[in-house]
mmCIF file with all atom_site columns, C-alpha atoms in Angstrom:
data_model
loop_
_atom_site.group_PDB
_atom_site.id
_atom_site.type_symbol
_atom_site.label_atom_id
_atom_site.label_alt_id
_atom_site.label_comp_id
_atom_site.label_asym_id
_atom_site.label_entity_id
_atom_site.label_seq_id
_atom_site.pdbx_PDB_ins_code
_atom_site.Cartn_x
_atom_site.Cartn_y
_atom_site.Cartn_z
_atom_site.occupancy
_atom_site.B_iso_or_equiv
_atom_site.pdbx_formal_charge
_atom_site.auth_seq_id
_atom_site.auth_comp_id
_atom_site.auth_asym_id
_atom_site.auth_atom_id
_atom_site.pdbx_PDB_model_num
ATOM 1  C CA . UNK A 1 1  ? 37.684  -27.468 1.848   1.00 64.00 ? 1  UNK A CA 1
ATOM 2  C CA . UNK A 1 2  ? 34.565  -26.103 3.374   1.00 72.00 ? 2  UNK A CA 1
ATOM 3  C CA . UNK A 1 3  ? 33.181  -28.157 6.860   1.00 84.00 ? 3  UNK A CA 1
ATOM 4  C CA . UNK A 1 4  ? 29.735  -28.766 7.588   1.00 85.00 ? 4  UNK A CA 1
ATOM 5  C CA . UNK A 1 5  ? 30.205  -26.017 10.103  1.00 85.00 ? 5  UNK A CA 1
ATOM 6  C CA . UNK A 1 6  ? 31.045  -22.926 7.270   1.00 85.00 ? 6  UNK A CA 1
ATOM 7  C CA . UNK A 1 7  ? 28.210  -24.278 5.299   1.00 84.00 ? 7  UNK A CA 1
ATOM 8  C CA . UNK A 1 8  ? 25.297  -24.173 7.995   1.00 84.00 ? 8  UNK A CA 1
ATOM 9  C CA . UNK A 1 9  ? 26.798  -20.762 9.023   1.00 85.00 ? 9  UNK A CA 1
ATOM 10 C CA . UNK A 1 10 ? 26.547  -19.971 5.459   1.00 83.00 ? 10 UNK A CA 1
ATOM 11 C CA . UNK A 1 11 ? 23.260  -20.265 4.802   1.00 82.00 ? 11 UNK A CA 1
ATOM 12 C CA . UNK A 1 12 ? 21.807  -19.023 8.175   1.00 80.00 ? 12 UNK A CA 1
ATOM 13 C CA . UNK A 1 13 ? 23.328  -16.052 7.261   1.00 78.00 ? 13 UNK A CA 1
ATOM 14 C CA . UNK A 1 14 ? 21.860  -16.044 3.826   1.00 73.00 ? 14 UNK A CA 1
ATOM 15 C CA . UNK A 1 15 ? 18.339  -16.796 5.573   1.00 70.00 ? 15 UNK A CA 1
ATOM 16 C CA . UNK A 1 16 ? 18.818  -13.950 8.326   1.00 66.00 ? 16 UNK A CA 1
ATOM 17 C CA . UNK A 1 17 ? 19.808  -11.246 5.141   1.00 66.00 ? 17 UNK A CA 1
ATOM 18 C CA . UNK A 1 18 ? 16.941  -12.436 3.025   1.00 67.00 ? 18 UNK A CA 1
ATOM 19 C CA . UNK A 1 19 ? 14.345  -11.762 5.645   1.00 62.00 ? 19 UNK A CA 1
ATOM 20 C CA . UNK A 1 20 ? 15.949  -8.547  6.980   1.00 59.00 ? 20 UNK A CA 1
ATOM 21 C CA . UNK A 1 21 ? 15.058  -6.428  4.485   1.00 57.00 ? 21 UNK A CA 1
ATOM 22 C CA . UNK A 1 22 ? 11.348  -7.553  4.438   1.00 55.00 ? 22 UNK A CA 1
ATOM 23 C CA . UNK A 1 23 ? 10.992  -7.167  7.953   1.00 59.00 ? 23 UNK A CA 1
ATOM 24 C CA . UNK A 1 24 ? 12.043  -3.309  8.025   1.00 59.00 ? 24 UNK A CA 1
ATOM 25 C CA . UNK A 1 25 ? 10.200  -2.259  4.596   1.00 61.00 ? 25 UNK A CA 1
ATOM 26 C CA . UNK A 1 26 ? 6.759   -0.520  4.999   1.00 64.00 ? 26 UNK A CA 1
ATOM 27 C CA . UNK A 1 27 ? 4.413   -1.522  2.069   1.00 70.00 ? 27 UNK A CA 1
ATOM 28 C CA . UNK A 1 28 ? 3.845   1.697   -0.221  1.00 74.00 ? 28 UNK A CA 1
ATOM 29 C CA . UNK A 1 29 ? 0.292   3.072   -0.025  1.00 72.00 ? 29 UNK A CA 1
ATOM 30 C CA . UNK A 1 30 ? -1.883  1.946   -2.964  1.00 72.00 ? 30 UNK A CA 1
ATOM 31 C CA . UNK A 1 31 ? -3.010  5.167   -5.070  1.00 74.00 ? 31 UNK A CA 1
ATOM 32 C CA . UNK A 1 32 ? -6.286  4.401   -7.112  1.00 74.00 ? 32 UNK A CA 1
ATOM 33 C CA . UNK A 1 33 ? -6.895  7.225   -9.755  1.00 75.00 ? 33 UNK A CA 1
ATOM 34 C CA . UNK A 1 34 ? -10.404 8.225   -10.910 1.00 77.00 ? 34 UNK A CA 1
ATOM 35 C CA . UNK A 1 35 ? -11.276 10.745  -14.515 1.00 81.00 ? 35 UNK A CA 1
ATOM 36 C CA . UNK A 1 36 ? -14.452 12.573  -14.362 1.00 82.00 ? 36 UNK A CA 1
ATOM 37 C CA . UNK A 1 37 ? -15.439 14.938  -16.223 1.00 81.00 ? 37 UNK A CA 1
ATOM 38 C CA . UNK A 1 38 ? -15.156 18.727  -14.328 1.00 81.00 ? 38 UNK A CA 1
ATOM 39 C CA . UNK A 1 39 ? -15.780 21.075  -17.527 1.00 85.00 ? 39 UNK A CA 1
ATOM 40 C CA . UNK A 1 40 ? -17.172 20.519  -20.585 1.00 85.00 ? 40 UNK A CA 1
ATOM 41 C CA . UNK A 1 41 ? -21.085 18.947  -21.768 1.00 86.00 ? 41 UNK A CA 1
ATOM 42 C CA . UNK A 1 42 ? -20.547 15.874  -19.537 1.00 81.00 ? 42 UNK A CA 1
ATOM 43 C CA . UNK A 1 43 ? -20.406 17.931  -16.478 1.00 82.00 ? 43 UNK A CA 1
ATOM 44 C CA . UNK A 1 44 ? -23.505 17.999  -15.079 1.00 82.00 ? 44 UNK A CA 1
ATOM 45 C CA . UNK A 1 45 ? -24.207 13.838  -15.516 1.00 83.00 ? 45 UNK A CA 1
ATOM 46 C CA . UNK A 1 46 ? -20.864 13.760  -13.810 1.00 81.00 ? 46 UNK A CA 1
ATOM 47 C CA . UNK A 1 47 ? -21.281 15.458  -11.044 1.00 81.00 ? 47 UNK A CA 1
ATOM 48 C CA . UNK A 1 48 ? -25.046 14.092  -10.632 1.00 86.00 ? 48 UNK A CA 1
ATOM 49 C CA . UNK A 1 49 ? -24.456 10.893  -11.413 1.00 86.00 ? 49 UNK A CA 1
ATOM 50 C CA . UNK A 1 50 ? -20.881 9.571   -11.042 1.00 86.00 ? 50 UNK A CA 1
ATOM 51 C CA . UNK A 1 51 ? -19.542 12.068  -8.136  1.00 86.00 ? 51 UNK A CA 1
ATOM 52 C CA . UNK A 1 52 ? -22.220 11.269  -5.449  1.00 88.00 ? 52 UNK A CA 1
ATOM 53 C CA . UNK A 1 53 ? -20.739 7.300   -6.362  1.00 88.00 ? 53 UNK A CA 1
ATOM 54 C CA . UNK A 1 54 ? -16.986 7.706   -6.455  1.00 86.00 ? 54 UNK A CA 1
ATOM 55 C CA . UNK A 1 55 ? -17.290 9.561   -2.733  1.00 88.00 ? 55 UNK A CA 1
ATOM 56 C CA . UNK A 1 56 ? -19.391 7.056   -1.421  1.00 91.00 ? 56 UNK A CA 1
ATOM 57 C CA . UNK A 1 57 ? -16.858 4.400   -2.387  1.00 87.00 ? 57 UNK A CA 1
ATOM 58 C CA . UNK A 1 58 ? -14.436 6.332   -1.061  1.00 84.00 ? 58 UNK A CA 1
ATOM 59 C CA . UNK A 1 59 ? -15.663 6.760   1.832   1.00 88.00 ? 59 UNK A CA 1
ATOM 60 C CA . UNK A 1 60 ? -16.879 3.208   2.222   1.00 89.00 ? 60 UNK A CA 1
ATOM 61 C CA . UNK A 1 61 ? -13.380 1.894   1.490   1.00 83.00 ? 61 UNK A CA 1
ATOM 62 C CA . UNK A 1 62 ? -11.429 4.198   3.984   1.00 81.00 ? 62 UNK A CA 1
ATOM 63 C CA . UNK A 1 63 ? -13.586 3.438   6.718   1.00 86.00 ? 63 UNK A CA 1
ATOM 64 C CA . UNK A 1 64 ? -12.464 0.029   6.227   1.00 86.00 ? 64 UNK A CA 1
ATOM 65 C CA . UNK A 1 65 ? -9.157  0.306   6.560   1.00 77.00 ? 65 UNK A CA 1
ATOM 66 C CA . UNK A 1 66 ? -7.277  -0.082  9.624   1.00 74.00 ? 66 UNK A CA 1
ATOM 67 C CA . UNK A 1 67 ? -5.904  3.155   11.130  1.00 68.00 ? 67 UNK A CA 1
ATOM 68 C CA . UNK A 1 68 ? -2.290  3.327   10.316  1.00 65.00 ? 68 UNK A CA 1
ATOM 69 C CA . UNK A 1 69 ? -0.069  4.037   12.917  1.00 65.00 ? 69 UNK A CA 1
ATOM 70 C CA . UNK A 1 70 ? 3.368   6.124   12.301  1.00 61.00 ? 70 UNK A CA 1
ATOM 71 C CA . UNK A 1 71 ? 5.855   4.950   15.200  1.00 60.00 ? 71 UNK A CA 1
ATOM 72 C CA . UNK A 1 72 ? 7.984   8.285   15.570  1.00 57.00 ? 72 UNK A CA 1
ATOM 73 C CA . UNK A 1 73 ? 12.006  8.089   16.816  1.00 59.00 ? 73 UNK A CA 1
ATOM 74 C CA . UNK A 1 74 ? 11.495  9.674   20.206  1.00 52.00 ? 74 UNK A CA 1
#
């Protein structure tokens, strides 16, 4: 028979291993894809009109972003 003892030990454990892994795992970097056209007749309205947009959004969106910061193992 368990005591009251095994049980509470029981589930700290379980409490401790469920938030382990969540503490050590990096979120993945979000990659956002873009088409546009590069050859072909939509070309030129691409690159006049869609282009100057997508690098201004870029732009706009990475300057938002926090700096991330890479702790090395020295």
């Amino acid at each position: 028979m368990t005591s009251r003892r095994q049980i509470l030990q029981g589930a700290a454990a379980l409490g401790v291993a469920s938030l382990s892994p969540a503490i050590h795992a990096q979120p993945k970097p979000v990659r956002i894809g873009y088409a546009m056209a590069r050859t072909g007749p939509w070309t030129g309205g691409a690159q006049v009109s869609q282009e100057p947009n997508y690098l201004l959004w870029a732009e706009q969106v990475n300057a938002a972003m926090p700096p991330v910061v890479w702790m090395s193992k020295a």
